[in-house]
Amino acid sequence: MSMTALMPRQPVSALNVALTAGGRFVLGAAPGERFDLVVFYRGLHCPICARYLLELERLAPEFARRGVGIVAVSSDDAERAAAMADKIKAAALPIGYGLSLACARQWGLYISASRGKTSLGIEEPALFSEPGVFLVRPDGTLYYGAVQSMPFARPAFQDLLAAIDFAIAHDYPARGEYAGPL
């Protein structure tokens, strides 16, 4: 099995997931003015994910001020996703759930197998996706992408806000776009 990374300046894969607050998140249906920030997280079982999403919830107004729509997505079912939304007291951060592992792989995410209960005492799903953070332009093309094979060392949201400020101020293009011969 080979994995293919999404390419900057090229269309991203489709994303259509249910939201814990009702309705659906369909990427591109109501894009942010400048970007959509799509944060894929491992699921309720991951304590690092909870801390990461708490920070995103706290900074949600800063992203909105910059014209960036946000969503956090996992392959958890409705019950586990609702428990995560409750845990982080999600008010400004939409929580999507039911991500298929096939869709996760289309986004270039790593897939892990369960190792049983985590340090929180919560059972890991049989299979689940590892984290990924993506900025998608309103036209559906990738601007920025980062994927992790582990729950550790994710992009800091404060750094991402500073990068967005720079990109906006300098009309900075998406990089990493070259796919020609080497």
PDB file of C-alpha atoms in Angstrom:
ATOM      1  CA  MET A   1       0.000   0.000   0.000  1.00  0.00           C
ATOM      2  CA  SER A   2       1.478   3.312  -1.010  1.00  0.00           C
ATOM      3  CA  MET A   3       0.279   6.622   0.360  1.00  0.00           C
ATOM      4  CA  THR A   4      -0.101   9.716  -1.746  1.00  0.00           C
ATOM      5  CA  ALA A   5       0.269  13.168  -0.253  1.00  0.00           C
ATOM      6  CA  LEU A   6      -2.079  15.966  -1.230  1.00  0.00           C
ATOM      7  CA  MET A   7      -0.366  18.525  -3.450  1.00  0.00           C
ATOM      8  CA  PRO A   8      -0.352  22.263  -2.716  1.00  0.00           C
ATOM      9  CA  ARG A   9      -2.320  24.328  -5.248  1.00  0.00           C
ATOM     10  CA  GLN A  10      -4.263  21.197  -6.280  1.00  0.00           C
ATOM     11  CA  PRO A  11      -7.807  20.228  -5.221  1.00  0.00           C
ATOM     12  CA  VAL A  12      -8.087  18.343  -1.936  1.00  0.00           C
ATOM     13  CA  SER A  13     -10.199  15.249  -1.467  1.00  0.00           C
ATOM     14  CA  ALA A  14     -13.885  15.611  -0.694  1.00  0.00           C
ATOM     15  CA  LEU A  15     -14.914  15.892   2.942  1.00  0.00           C
ATOM     16  CA  ASN A  16     -18.507  15.450   4.103  1.00  0.00           C
ATOM     17  CA  VAL A  17     -19.090  14.536   7.759  1.00  0.00           C
ATOM     18  CA  ALA A  18     -21.866  14.813  10.308  1.00  0.00           C
ATOM     19  CA  LEU A  19     -21.485  17.406  13.081  1.00  0.00           C
ATOM     20  CA  THR A  20     -22.166  16.841  16.770  1.00  0.00           C
ATOM     21  CA  ALA A  21     -24.251  20.045  16.857  1.00  0.00           C
ATOM     22  CA  GLY A  22     -26.385  18.786  13.964  1.00  0.00           C
ATOM     23  CA  GLY A  23     -26.107  19.167  10.229  1.00  0.00           C
ATOM     24  CA  ARG A  24     -23.053  18.362   8.173  1.00  0.00           C
ATOM     25  CA  PHE A  25     -19.717  19.872   7.328  1.00  0.00           C
ATOM     26  CA  VAL A  26     -19.198  19.726   3.575  1.00  0.00           C
ATOM     27  CA  LEU A  27     -15.866  21.190   2.570  1.00  0.00           C
ATOM     28  CA  GLY A  28     -16.415  23.953   0.032  1.00  0.00           C
ATOM     29  CA  ALA A  29     -20.156  24.353   0.657  1.00  0.00           C
ATOM     30  CA  ALA A  30     -19.630  27.498   2.774  1.00  0.00           C
ATOM     31  CA  PRO A  31     -15.883  28.134   2.710  1.00  0.00           C
ATOM     32  CA  GLY A  32     -14.108  30.569   4.977  1.00  0.00           C
ATOM     33  CA  GLU A  33     -13.304  33.915   3.386  1.00  0.00           C
ATOM     34  CA  ARG A  34      -9.591  33.086   3.201  1.00  0.00           C
ATOM     35  CA  PHE A  35      -9.182  29.457   4.300  1.00  0.00           C
ATOM     36  CA  ASP A  36     -10.808  26.490   5.958  1.00  0.00           C
ATOM     37  CA  LEU A  37      -8.711  24.909   8.696  1.00  0.00           C
ATOM     38  CA  VAL A  38      -9.414  21.169   8.817  1.00  0.00           C
ATOM     39  CA  VAL A  39      -7.977  19.460  11.889  1.00  0.00           C
ATOM     40  CA  PHE A  40      -8.140  15.679  11.856  1.00  0.00           C
ATOM     41  CA  TYR A  41      -7.782  14.201  15.345  1.00  0.00           C
ATOM     42  CA  ARG A  42      -7.415  10.626  16.583  1.00  0.00           C
ATOM     43  CA  GLY A  43     -10.589  10.427  18.670  1.00  0.00           C
ATOM     44  CA  LEU A  44     -11.973  10.501  22.196  1.00  0.00           C
ATOM     45  CA  HIS A  45      -9.346   8.024  23.406  1.00  0.00           C
ATOM     46  CA  CYS A  46      -6.498  10.527  22.823  1.00  0.00           C
ATOM     47  CA  PRO A  47      -5.645  12.883  25.702  1.00  0.00           C
ATOM     48  CA  ILE A  48      -3.282  14.878  23.496  1.00  0.00           C
ATOM     49  CA  CYS A  49      -6.129  15.460  21.031  1.00  0.00           C
ATOM     50  CA  ALA A  50      -8.332  16.848  23.797  1.00  0.00           C
ATOM     51  CA  ARG A  51      -5.652  19.369  24.824  1.00  0.00           C
ATOM     52  CA  TYR A  52      -5.057  20.283  21.174  1.00  0.00           C
ATOM     53  CA  LEU A  53      -8.749  20.850  20.495  1.00  0.00           C
ATOM     54  CA  LEU A  54      -9.134  22.868  23.716  1.00  0.00           C
ATOM     55  CA  GLU A  55      -6.517  25.250  22.323  1.00  0.00           C
ATOM     56  CA  LEU A  56      -8.304  25.440  18.967  1.00  0.00           C
ATOM     57  CA  GLU A  57     -11.600  26.168  20.744  1.00  0.00           C
ATOM     58  CA  ARG A  58      -9.880  28.950  22.702  1.00  0.00           C
ATOM     59  CA  LEU A  59      -8.399  30.474  19.523  1.00  0.00           C
ATOM     60  CA  ALA A  60     -11.503  30.036  17.361  1.00  0.00           C
ATOM     61  CA  PRO A  61     -12.273  33.800  17.441  1.00  0.00           C
ATOM     62  CA  GLU A  62      -8.753  34.569  16.191  1.00  0.00           C
ATOM     63  CA  PHE A  63      -9.206  32.268  13.213  1.00  0.00           C
ATOM     64  CA  ALA A  64     -12.638  33.755  12.494  1.00  0.00           C
ATOM     65  CA  ARG A  65     -11.177  37.274  12.632  1.00  0.00           C
ATOM     66  CA  ARG A  66      -8.785  36.251   9.849  1.00  0.00           C
ATOM     67  CA  GLY A  67     -11.516  34.772   7.657  1.00  0.00           C
ATOM     68  CA  VAL A  68     -10.669  31.166   8.486  1.00  0.00           C
ATOM     69  CA  GLY A  69     -13.418  28.600   9.023  1.00  0.00           C
ATOM     70  CA  ILE A  70     -12.498  25.747  11.367  1.00  0.00           C
ATOM     71  CA  VAL A  71     -13.585  22.154  11.904  1.00  0.00           C
ATOM     72  CA  ALA A  72     -12.184  19.188  13.854  1.00  0.00           C
ATOM     73  CA  VAL A  73     -12.875  15.723  12.411  1.00  0.00           C
ATOM     74  CA  SER A  74     -12.373  12.135  13.544  1.00  0.00           C
ATOM     75  CA  SER A  75     -13.556   8.664  12.633  1.00  0.00           C
ATOM     76  CA  ASP A  76     -15.297   8.402  16.015  1.00  0.00           C
ATOM     77  CA  ASP A  77     -18.991   7.573  16.069  1.00  0.00           C
ATOM     78  CA  ALA A  78     -21.626  10.104  17.162  1.00  0.00           C
ATOM     79  CA  GLU A  79     -21.494   9.131  20.848  1.00  0.00           C
ATOM     80  CA  ARG A  80     -17.705   9.384  21.168  1.00  0.00           C
ATOM     81  CA  ALA A  81     -17.606  12.624  19.164  1.00  0.00           C
ATOM     82  CA  ALA A  82     -20.289  14.141  21.417  1.00  0.00           C
ATOM     83  CA  ALA A  83     -18.235  13.105  24.458  1.00  0.00           C
ATOM     84  CA  MET A  84     -15.202  14.910  22.997  1.00  0.00           C
ATOM     85  CA  ALA A  85     -17.310  18.003  22.261  1.00  0.00           C
ATOM     86  CA  ASP A  86     -18.500  17.949  25.892  1.00  0.00           C
ATOM     87  CA  LYS A  87     -14.984  17.372  27.211  1.00  0.00           C
ATOM     88  CA  ILE A  88     -13.592  20.450  25.427  1.00  0.00           C
ATOM     89  CA  LYS A  89     -16.805  22.454  25.888  1.00  0.00           C
ATOM     90  CA  ALA A  90     -16.976  23.029  22.133  1.00  0.00           C
ATOM     91  CA  ALA A  91     -18.975  26.160  21.405  1.00  0.00           C
ATOM     92  CA  ALA A  92     -17.112  27.761  18.503  1.00  0.00           C
ATOM     93  CA  LEU A  93     -15.396  24.630  17.180  1.00  0.00           C
ATOM     94  CA  PRO A  94     -17.559  22.346  15.016  1.00  0.00           C
ATOM     95  CA  ILE A  95     -16.809  18.675  15.729  1.00  0.00           C
ATOM     96  CA  GLY A  96     -17.239  16.333  12.769  1.00  0.00           C
ATOM     97  CA  TYR A  97     -17.458  12.579  13.104  1.00  0.00           C
ATOM     98  CA  GLY A  98     -17.818   9.416  11.093  1.00  0.00           C
ATOM     99  CA  LEU A  99     -14.795  10.033   8.861  1.00  0.00           C
ATOM    100  CA  SER A 100     -14.292   6.888   6.812  1.00  0.00           C
ATOM    101  CA  LEU A 101     -10.802   5.443   6.907  1.00  0.00           C
ATOM    102  CA  ALA A 102     -10.826   5.405   3.094  1.00  0.00           C
ATOM    103  CA  CYS A 103     -11.414   9.176   3.148  1.00  0.00           C
ATOM    104  CA  ALA A 104      -8.704   9.586   5.798  1.00  0.00           C
ATOM    105  CA  ARG A 105      -6.268   7.781   3.531  1.00  0.00           C
ATOM    106  CA  GLN A 106      -7.271  10.038   0.587  1.00  0.00           C
ATOM    107  CA  TRP A 107      -6.211  12.981   2.770  1.00  0.00           C
ATOM    108  CA  GLY A 108      -2.845  11.275   3.302  1.00  0.00           C
ATOM    109  CA  LEU A 109      -3.483  10.440   6.957  1.00  0.00           C
ATOM    110  CA  TYR A 110      -1.760   7.527   8.643  1.00  0.00           C
ATOM    111  CA  ILE A 111      -3.976   4.744  10.004  1.00  0.00           C
ATOM    112  CA  SER A 112      -3.244   2.988  13.309  1.00  0.00           C
ATOM    113  CA  ALA A 113      -4.557  -0.237  14.835  1.00  0.00           C
ATOM    114  CA  SER A 114      -5.840  -0.410  18.399  1.00  0.00           C
ATOM    115  CA  ARG A 115      -3.495  -1.158  21.247  1.00  0.00           C
ATOM    116  CA  GLY A 116      -6.330  -1.439  23.771  1.00  0.00           C
ATOM    117  CA  LYS A 117      -7.055   1.144  26.442  1.00  0.00           C
ATOM    118  CA  THR A 118      -5.190   4.444  26.568  1.00  0.00           C
ATOM    119  CA  SER A 119      -3.839   6.219  29.647  1.00  0.00           C
ATOM    120  CA  LEU A 120      -7.362   7.648  30.040  1.00  0.00           C
ATOM    121  CA  GLY A 121      -8.795   4.143  30.281  1.00  0.00           C
ATOM    122  CA  ILE A 122     -10.698   4.599  27.008  1.00  0.00           C
ATOM    123  CA  GLU A 123     -10.581   1.835  24.420  1.00  0.00           C
ATOM    124  CA  GLU A 124      -9.037   2.767  21.093  1.00  0.00           C
ATOM    125  CA  PRO A 125     -11.144   1.975  18.014  1.00  0.00           C
ATOM    126  CA  ALA A 126     -10.009  -1.088  16.037  1.00  0.00           C
ATOM    127  CA  LEU A 127      -8.595   1.295  13.401  1.00  0.00           C
ATOM    128  CA  PHE A 128      -8.363   5.089  13.468  1.00  0.00           C
ATOM    129  CA  SER A 129      -6.551   7.894  11.671  1.00  0.00           C
ATOM    130  CA  GLU A 130      -3.606   9.797  13.057  1.00  0.00           C
ATOM    131  CA  PRO A 131      -3.601  13.635  13.143  1.00  0.00           C
ATOM    132  CA  GLY A 132      -3.458  16.008  10.212  1.00  0.00           C
ATOM    133  CA  VAL A 133      -3.831  19.780   9.866  1.00  0.00           C
ATOM    134  CA  PHE A 134      -4.768  21.392   6.552  1.00  0.00           C
ATOM    135  CA  LEU A 135      -5.485  24.894   5.294  1.00  0.00           C
ATOM    136  CA  VAL A 136      -7.718  24.796   2.242  1.00  0.00           C
ATOM    137  CA  ARG A 137      -8.388  27.810   0.042  1.00  0.00           C
ATOM    138  CA  PRO A 138     -12.008  28.722  -0.809  1.00  0.00           C
ATOM    139  CA  ASP A 139     -11.446  27.281  -4.302  1.00  0.00           C
ATOM    140  CA  GLY A 140     -10.824  23.847  -2.725  1.00  0.00           C
ATOM    141  CA  THR A 141      -7.068  23.746  -3.269  1.00  0.00           C
ATOM    142  CA  LEU A 142      -4.502  22.866  -0.635  1.00  0.00           C
ATOM    143  CA  TYR A 143      -2.551  25.763   0.845  1.00  0.00           C
ATOM    144  CA  TYR A 144      -0.868  24.010   3.789  1.00  0.00           C
ATOM    145  CA  GLY A 145      -0.755  20.475   5.053  1.00  0.00           C
ATOM    146  CA  ALA A 146       0.888  18.615   7.915  1.00  0.00           C
ATOM    147  CA  VAL A 147       0.348  14.970   8.848  1.00  0.00           C
ATOM    148  CA  GLN A 148       1.693  13.066  11.814  1.00  0.00           C
ATOM    149  CA  SER A 149       2.260   9.354  12.288  1.00  0.00           C
ATOM    150  CA  MET A 150       2.027   9.855  16.065  1.00  0.00           C
ATOM    151  CA  PRO A 151      -0.102  12.017  18.353  1.00  0.00           C
ATOM    152  CA  PHE A 152       2.933  14.126  19.320  1.00  0.00           C
ATOM    153  CA  ALA A 153       4.500  17.337  17.951  1.00  0.00           C
ATOM    154  CA  ARG A 154       1.568  18.853  16.091  1.00  0.00           C
ATOM    155  CA  PRO A 155       1.638  22.329  14.527  1.00  0.00           C
ATOM    156  CA  ALA A 156       0.960  24.966  17.198  1.00  0.00           C
ATOM    157  CA  PHE A 157      -2.160  27.020  16.490  1.00  0.00           C
ATOM    158  CA  GLN A 158      -0.436  30.269  17.562  1.00  0.00           C
ATOM    159  CA  ASP A 159       2.282  29.574  14.966  1.00  0.00           C
ATOM    160  CA  LEU A 160      -0.373  28.832  12.382  1.00  0.00           C
ATOM    161  CA  LEU A 161      -2.118  32.148  13.126  1.00  0.00           C
ATOM    162  CA  ALA A 162       1.193  34.000  12.640  1.00  0.00           C
ATOM    163  CA  ALA A 163       1.757  32.136   9.364  1.00  0.00           C
ATOM    164  CA  ILE A 164      -1.743  33.051   8.170  1.00  0.00           C
ATOM    165  CA  ASP A 165      -1.067  36.703   9.027  1.00  0.00           C
ATOM    166  CA  PHE A 166       2.151  36.581   6.994  1.00  0.00           C
ATOM    167  CA  ALA A 167       0.492  34.817   4.072  1.00  0.00           C
ATOM    168  CA  ILE A 168      -2.314  37.373   3.967  1.00  0.00           C
ATOM    169  CA  ALA A 169      -0.016  40.404   4.318  1.00  0.00           C
ATOM    170  CA  HIS A 170       2.393  39.209   1.627  1.00  0.00           C
ATOM    171  CA  ASP A 171       0.021  37.282  -0.650  1.00  0.00           C
ATOM    172  CA  TYR A 172       2.342  34.340  -0.037  1.00  0.00           C
ATOM    173  CA  PRO A 173       1.674  31.399  -2.368  1.00  0.00           C
ATOM    174  CA  ALA A 174       1.274  27.772  -1.367  1.00  0.00           C
ATOM    175  CA  ARG A 175       4.651  26.044  -1.527  1.00  0.00           C
ATOM    176  CA  GLY A 176       5.664  22.449  -2.241  1.00  0.00           C
ATOM    177  CA  GLU A 177       3.732  22.494  -5.505  1.00  0.00           C
ATOM    178  CA  TYR A 178       6.454  21.137  -7.818  1.00  0.00           C
ATOM    179  CA  ALA A 179       5.673  17.599  -9.016  1.00  0.00           C
ATOM    180  CA  GLY A 180       7.896  17.443 -12.122  1.00  0.00           C
ATOM    181  CA  PRO A 181      10.953  15.326 -12.829  1.00  0.00           C
ATOM    182  CA  LEU A 182      13.969  15.522 -10.507  1.00  0.00           C
TER     183      LEU A 182
END
